[in-house]
Amino acid sequence: MNRWLPLAVFFVLAALLAAGVWMSRKPDRDALPSPLIGKPAPAFELPVLHDPKHTVRLADLRGQPFLLNVWGSWCVECRVEHPVLTRFAETKRLRVVGYNWKDEPADALRWLEQFGNPFWLVLADVEGRAAIDWGIYGAPETFLVDGTGIIRWKHVGALTEDVIADELMPALQQVEASR
């Protein structure tokens, strides 16, 4: 019996390893589900990037749904998603609000000048304090907020045409149907 014990342990460990490999094939395994989905968006009061003396609160954005896109001039993936986000914003289907996160305003303004500004409004969170309440831990991240201020959808990573078609648009259609 003692002779077979190491072989049995080996097979148990091999089975656990195989199960882990099998489960890790899920493409979005790194995405953390947001506990904010279906809950009120956290309140904020942030300056506008293009006019820092003017601040915007979440309450100012209520009434119509909006897409909040977290980005920074330092973010490589933000550059990848920018043309996709620009094409979506040009449809004017939804207000696209930029959330410039942990960025120097001059760098952010220069980045928008170079690549174009698809945003209806750009908020600046230089210190990243408001982002903590939103559960933002990287850029890019994108949130769909309905007209009453409830977060309906979140995507971590760069938006792609497929993400917009397969995830964002169905979520937006649900928001529009519930109005």
PDB file of C-alpha atoms in Angstrom:
ATOM      1  CA  MET A   1       0.000   0.000   0.000  1.00  0.00           C
ATOM      2  CA  ASN A   2       2.795   2.462   0.916  1.00  0.00           C
ATOM      3  CA  ARG A   3       4.383   1.734  -2.442  1.00  0.00           C
ATOM      4  CA  TRP A   4       1.339   3.032  -4.360  1.00  0.00           C
ATOM      5  CA  LEU A   5       0.824   6.190  -2.258  1.00  0.00           C
ATOM      6  CA  PRO A   6       3.335   8.388  -4.186  1.00  0.00           C
ATOM      7  CA  LEU A   7       1.776   7.293  -7.469  1.00  0.00           C
ATOM      8  CA  ALA A   8      -1.724   8.134  -6.180  1.00  0.00           C
ATOM      9  CA  VAL A   9      -0.548  11.561  -4.978  1.00  0.00           C
ATOM     10  CA  PHE A  10       1.057  12.167  -8.380  1.00  0.00           C
ATOM     11  CA  PHE A  11      -2.225  11.384 -10.190  1.00  0.00           C
ATOM     12  CA  VAL A  12      -4.247  13.624  -7.859  1.00  0.00           C
ATOM     13  CA  LEU A  13      -1.839  16.523  -8.416  1.00  0.00           C
ATOM     14  CA  ALA A  14      -1.833  15.907 -12.177  1.00  0.00           C
ATOM     15  CA  ALA A  15      -5.645  15.950 -12.186  1.00  0.00           C
ATOM     16  CA  LEU A  16      -5.706  19.257 -10.264  1.00  0.00           C
ATOM     17  CA  LEU A  17      -3.179  20.771 -12.662  1.00  0.00           C
ATOM     18  CA  ALA A  18      -5.198  19.609 -15.670  1.00  0.00           C
ATOM     19  CA  ALA A  19      -8.377  21.095 -14.159  1.00  0.00           C
ATOM     20  CA  GLY A  20      -6.601  24.426 -13.601  1.00  0.00           C
ATOM     21  CA  VAL A  21      -5.344  24.531 -17.172  1.00  0.00           C
ATOM     22  CA  TRP A  22      -8.819  23.626 -18.473  1.00  0.00           C
ATOM     23  CA  MET A  23     -10.479  26.386 -16.447  1.00  0.00           C
ATOM     24  CA  SER A  24      -7.899  29.037 -17.419  1.00  0.00           C
ATOM     25  CA  ARG A  25      -8.812  28.817 -21.116  1.00  0.00           C
ATOM     26  CA  LYS A  26     -11.660  31.294 -20.451  1.00  0.00           C
ATOM     27  CA  PRO A  27     -10.715  34.472 -22.427  1.00  0.00           C
ATOM     28  CA  ASP A  28     -11.766  37.033 -19.795  1.00  0.00           C
ATOM     29  CA  ARG A  29     -10.267  35.246 -16.813  1.00  0.00           C
ATOM     30  CA  ASP A  30      -8.342  38.371 -15.800  1.00  0.00           C
ATOM     31  CA  ALA A  31     -11.429  40.597 -15.740  1.00  0.00           C
ATOM     32  CA  LEU A  32     -12.823  41.212 -12.311  1.00  0.00           C
ATOM     33  CA  PRO A  33     -16.585  41.555 -12.176  1.00  0.00           C
ATOM     34  CA  SER A  34     -17.629  44.942 -10.892  1.00  0.00           C
ATOM     35  CA  PRO A  35     -19.702  44.961  -7.707  1.00  0.00           C
ATOM     36  CA  LEU A  36     -21.164  48.269  -8.944  1.00  0.00           C
ATOM     37  CA  ILE A  37     -23.229  46.777 -11.794  1.00  0.00           C
ATOM     38  CA  GLY A  38     -26.873  47.546 -11.048  1.00  0.00           C
ATOM     39  CA  LYS A  39     -25.969  50.027  -8.319  1.00  0.00           C
ATOM     40  CA  PRO A  40     -25.809  53.829  -8.261  1.00  0.00           C
ATOM     41  CA  ALA A  41     -22.630  55.259  -9.705  1.00  0.00           C
ATOM     42  CA  PRO A  42     -20.413  56.803  -7.031  1.00  0.00           C
ATOM     43  CA  ALA A  43     -20.803  60.552  -6.724  1.00  0.00           C
ATOM     44  CA  PHE A  44     -17.956  62.754  -7.884  1.00  0.00           C
ATOM     45  CA  GLU A  45     -17.081  66.365  -8.493  1.00  0.00           C
ATOM     46  CA  LEU A  46     -14.217  66.704 -10.961  1.00  0.00           C
ATOM     47  CA  PRO A  47     -12.751  69.540 -13.000  1.00  0.00           C
ATOM     48  CA  VAL A  48     -13.191  69.657 -16.748  1.00  0.00           C
ATOM     49  CA  LEU A  49      -9.886  69.024 -18.509  1.00  0.00           C
ATOM     50  CA  HIS A  50     -10.331  71.899 -20.966  1.00  0.00           C
ATOM     51  CA  ASP A  51     -11.569  74.323 -18.265  1.00  0.00           C
ATOM     52  CA  PRO A  52     -10.243  73.334 -14.806  1.00  0.00           C
ATOM     53  CA  LYS A  53     -12.166  76.153 -13.093  1.00  0.00           C
ATOM     54  CA  HIS A  54     -15.412  74.424 -14.107  1.00  0.00           C
ATOM     55  CA  THR A  55     -16.370  71.263 -12.209  1.00  0.00           C
ATOM     56  CA  VAL A  56     -18.904  68.590 -13.100  1.00  0.00           C
ATOM     57  CA  ARG A  57     -20.781  66.366 -10.690  1.00  0.00           C
ATOM     58  CA  LEU A  58     -22.410  63.027 -11.432  1.00  0.00           C
ATOM     59  CA  ALA A  59     -25.770  64.715 -10.872  1.00  0.00           C
ATOM     60  CA  ASP A  60     -24.992  67.061 -13.794  1.00  0.00           C
ATOM     61  CA  LEU A  61     -24.801  64.067 -16.140  1.00  0.00           C
ATOM     62  CA  ARG A  62     -28.121  62.487 -15.150  1.00  0.00           C
ATOM     63  CA  GLY A  63     -31.102  62.486 -17.459  1.00  0.00           C
ATOM     64  CA  GLN A  64     -29.512  60.606 -20.361  1.00  0.00           C
ATOM     65  CA  PRO A  65     -27.271  57.554 -20.392  1.00  0.00           C
ATOM     66  CA  PHE A  66     -23.553  58.062 -20.923  1.00  0.00           C
ATOM     67  CA  LEU A  67     -20.435  56.034 -21.503  1.00  0.00           C
ATOM     68  CA  LEU A  68     -17.590  56.837 -19.095  1.00  0.00           C
ATOM     69  CA  ASN A  69     -14.227  55.946 -20.639  1.00  0.00           C
ATOM     70  CA  VAL A  70     -11.179  55.922 -18.351  1.00  0.00           C
ATOM     71  CA  TRP A  71      -7.987  56.823 -20.214  1.00  0.00           C
ATOM     72  CA  GLY A  72      -4.606  58.458 -19.864  1.00  0.00           C
ATOM     73  CA  SER A  73      -1.956  59.773 -22.227  1.00  0.00           C
ATOM     74  CA  TRP A  74       0.472  57.299 -20.630  1.00  0.00           C
ATOM     75  CA  CYS A  75      -1.789  54.310 -21.448  1.00  0.00           C
ATOM     76  CA  VAL A  76      -0.673  52.204 -24.429  1.00  0.00           C
ATOM     77  CA  GLU A  77      -3.991  50.324 -24.725  1.00  0.00           C
ATOM     78  CA  CYS A  78      -5.877  53.647 -24.721  1.00  0.00           C
ATOM     79  CA  ARG A  79      -4.104  54.492 -27.952  1.00  0.00           C
ATOM     80  CA  VAL A  80      -5.201  51.118 -29.389  1.00  0.00           C
ATOM     81  CA  GLU A  81      -8.861  51.662 -28.459  1.00  0.00           C
ATOM     82  CA  HIS A  82      -8.976  55.338 -29.452  1.00  0.00           C
ATOM     83  CA  PRO A  83      -9.969  54.859 -33.136  1.00  0.00           C
ATOM     84  CA  VAL A  84     -12.693  52.393 -32.121  1.00  0.00           C
ATOM     85  CA  LEU A  85     -14.003  54.768 -29.448  1.00  0.00           C
ATOM     86  CA  THR A  86     -13.881  57.654 -31.926  1.00  0.00           C
ATOM     87  CA  ARG A  87     -15.962  55.741 -34.492  1.00  0.00           C
ATOM     88  CA  PHE A  88     -18.497  54.852 -31.801  1.00  0.00           C
ATOM     89  CA  ALA A  89     -18.687  58.462 -30.541  1.00  0.00           C
ATOM     90  CA  GLU A  90     -19.270  59.704 -34.093  1.00  0.00           C
ATOM     91  CA  THR A  91     -22.540  57.713 -34.205  1.00  0.00           C
ATOM     92  CA  LYS A  92     -23.845  60.081 -31.474  1.00  0.00           C
ATOM     93  CA  ARG A  93     -25.831  57.146 -30.106  1.00  0.00           C
ATOM     94  CA  LEU A  94     -24.646  57.971 -26.620  1.00  0.00           C
ATOM     95  CA  ARG A  95     -22.732  60.714 -24.818  1.00  0.00           C
ATOM     96  CA  VAL A  96     -19.129  59.591 -24.385  1.00  0.00           C
ATOM     97  CA  VAL A  97     -17.504  61.142 -21.329  1.00  0.00           C
ATOM     98  CA  GLY A  98     -13.752  60.913 -21.001  1.00  0.00           C
ATOM     99  CA  TYR A  99     -12.274  60.302 -17.564  1.00  0.00           C
ATOM    100  CA  ASN A 100      -8.635  61.326 -17.724  1.00  0.00           C
ATOM    101  CA  TRP A 101      -7.011  59.382 -14.898  1.00  0.00           C
ATOM    102  CA  LYS A 102      -3.716  60.113 -13.126  1.00  0.00           C
ATOM    103  CA  ASP A 103      -2.449  62.263 -15.957  1.00  0.00           C
ATOM    104  CA  GLU A 104      -0.860  65.661 -16.249  1.00  0.00           C
ATOM    105  CA  PRO A 105      -3.399  68.002 -17.890  1.00  0.00           C
ATOM    106  CA  ALA A 106      -0.857  69.298 -20.422  1.00  0.00           C
ATOM    107  CA  ASP A 107      -0.028  65.733 -21.497  1.00  0.00           C
ATOM    108  CA  ALA A 108      -3.713  64.836 -21.799  1.00  0.00           C
ATOM    109  CA  LEU A 109      -4.497  67.939 -23.864  1.00  0.00           C
ATOM    110  CA  ARG A 110      -1.543  67.281 -26.156  1.00  0.00           C
ATOM    111  CA  TRP A 111      -2.666  63.632 -26.582  1.00  0.00           C
ATOM    112  CA  LEU A 112      -6.209  64.701 -27.542  1.00  0.00           C
ATOM    113  CA  GLU A 113      -4.816  67.255 -29.970  1.00  0.00           C
ATOM    114  CA  GLN A 114      -2.646  64.607 -31.595  1.00  0.00           C
ATOM    115  CA  PHE A 115      -5.192  61.767 -31.786  1.00  0.00           C
ATOM    116  CA  GLY A 116      -8.496  63.661 -31.775  1.00  0.00           C
ATOM    117  CA  ASN A 117     -11.125  64.242 -29.130  1.00  0.00           C
ATOM    118  CA  PRO A 118     -14.110  61.881 -29.380  1.00  0.00           C
ATOM    119  CA  PHE A 119     -15.453  62.939 -25.988  1.00  0.00           C
ATOM    120  CA  TRP A 120     -18.561  64.982 -25.295  1.00  0.00           C
ATOM    121  CA  LEU A 121     -16.820  66.076 -22.082  1.00  0.00           C
ATOM    122  CA  VAL A 122     -13.474  65.221 -20.465  1.00  0.00           C
ATOM    123  CA  LEU A 123     -13.158  65.043 -16.697  1.00  0.00           C
ATOM    124  CA  ALA A 124      -9.731  65.178 -15.030  1.00  0.00           C
ATOM    125  CA  ASP A 125      -8.812  63.124 -11.965  1.00  0.00           C
ATOM    126  CA  VAL A 126      -5.117  63.924 -11.586  1.00  0.00           C
ATOM    127  CA  GLU A 127      -4.743  62.298  -8.160  1.00  0.00           C
ATOM    128  CA  GLY A 128      -7.091  59.400  -8.923  1.00  0.00           C
ATOM    129  CA  ARG A 129      -9.153  59.858  -5.766  1.00  0.00           C
ATOM    130  CA  ALA A 130     -12.618  59.582  -7.348  1.00  0.00           C
ATOM    131  CA  ALA A 131     -11.480  56.488  -9.242  1.00  0.00           C
ATOM    132  CA  ILE A 132     -11.176  54.562  -5.990  1.00  0.00           C
ATOM    133  CA  ASP A 133     -14.948  54.753  -5.415  1.00  0.00           C
ATOM    134  CA  TRP A 134     -15.556  53.522  -8.974  1.00  0.00           C
ATOM    135  CA  GLY A 135     -13.256  50.540  -8.485  1.00  0.00           C
ATOM    136  CA  ILE A 136     -10.969  51.713 -11.281  1.00  0.00           C
ATOM    137  CA  TYR A 137      -7.652  49.955 -11.154  1.00  0.00           C
ATOM    138  CA  GLY A 138      -6.298  50.490 -14.645  1.00  0.00           C
ATOM    139  CA  ALA A 139      -6.880  52.107 -17.968  1.00  0.00           C
ATOM    140  CA  PRO A 140      -8.681  51.733 -20.177  1.00  0.00           C
ATOM    141  CA  GLU A 141     -11.926  50.884 -18.422  1.00  0.00           C
ATOM    142  CA  THR A 142     -15.386  51.776 -19.664  1.00  0.00           C
ATOM    143  CA  PHE A 143     -18.712  52.081 -17.837  1.00  0.00           C
ATOM    144  CA  LEU A 144     -22.258  52.435 -19.176  1.00  0.00           C
ATOM    145  CA  VAL A 145     -24.327  54.570 -16.812  1.00  0.00           C
ATOM    146  CA  ASP A 146     -28.063  54.926 -17.377  1.00  0.00           C
ATOM    147  CA  GLY A 147     -30.003  58.192 -17.163  1.00  0.00           C
ATOM    148  CA  THR A 148     -30.790  57.674 -13.482  1.00  0.00           C
ATOM    149  CA  GLY A 149     -27.134  57.176 -12.564  1.00  0.00           C
ATOM    150  CA  ILE A 150     -27.091  53.366 -12.311  1.00  0.00           C
ATOM    151  CA  ILE A 151     -24.048  51.518 -13.674  1.00  0.00           C
ATOM    152  CA  ARG A 152     -25.337  48.981 -16.207  1.00  0.00           C
ATOM    153  CA  TRP A 153     -22.139  47.643 -17.785  1.00  0.00           C
ATOM    154  CA  LYS A 154     -18.372  47.693 -17.349  1.00  0.00           C
ATOM    155  CA  HIS A 155     -15.507  46.615 -19.563  1.00  0.00           C
ATOM    156  CA  VAL A 156     -11.881  46.354 -18.492  1.00  0.00           C
ATOM    157  CA  GLY A 157      -9.382  46.764 -21.303  1.00  0.00           C
ATOM    158  CA  ALA A 158      -9.491  48.316 -24.742  1.00  0.00           C
ATOM    159  CA  LEU A 159     -12.826  48.572 -26.493  1.00  0.00           C
ATOM    160  CA  THR A 160     -12.941  46.702 -29.779  1.00  0.00           C
ATOM    161  CA  GLU A 161     -15.582  46.554 -32.490  1.00  0.00           C
ATOM    162  CA  ASP A 162     -16.566  43.108 -31.157  1.00  0.00           C
ATOM    163  CA  VAL A 163     -16.892  44.333 -27.562  1.00  0.00           C
ATOM    164  CA  ILE A 164     -19.086  47.203 -28.720  1.00  0.00           C
ATOM    165  CA  ALA A 165     -21.275  44.942 -30.883  1.00  0.00           C
ATOM    166  CA  ASP A 166     -21.480  41.946 -28.545  1.00  0.00           C
ATOM    167  CA  GLU A 167     -21.514  43.588 -25.110  1.00  0.00           C
ATOM    168  CA  LEU A 168     -22.050  47.349 -25.115  1.00  0.00           C
ATOM    169  CA  MET A 169     -24.853  47.547 -27.678  1.00  0.00           C
ATOM    170  CA  PRO A 170     -27.028  44.867 -25.991  1.00  0.00           C
ATOM    171  CA  ALA A 171     -26.511  46.616 -22.632  1.00  0.00           C
ATOM    172  CA  LEU A 172     -27.392  49.971 -24.206  1.00  0.00           C
ATOM    173  CA  GLN A 173     -30.506  48.501 -25.825  1.00  0.00           C
ATOM    174  CA  GLN A 174     -31.636  47.245 -22.411  1.00  0.00           C
ATOM    175  CA  VAL A 175     -31.089  50.708 -20.940  1.00  0.00           C
ATOM    176  CA  GLU A 176     -33.061  52.310 -23.764  1.00  0.00           C
ATOM    177  CA  ALA A 177     -35.874  49.777 -23.473  1.00  0.00           C
ATOM    178  CA  SER A 178     -36.273  50.452 -19.748  1.00  0.00           C
ATOM    179  CA  ARG A 179     -36.778  54.208 -20.182  1.00  0.00           C
TER     180      ARG A 179
END
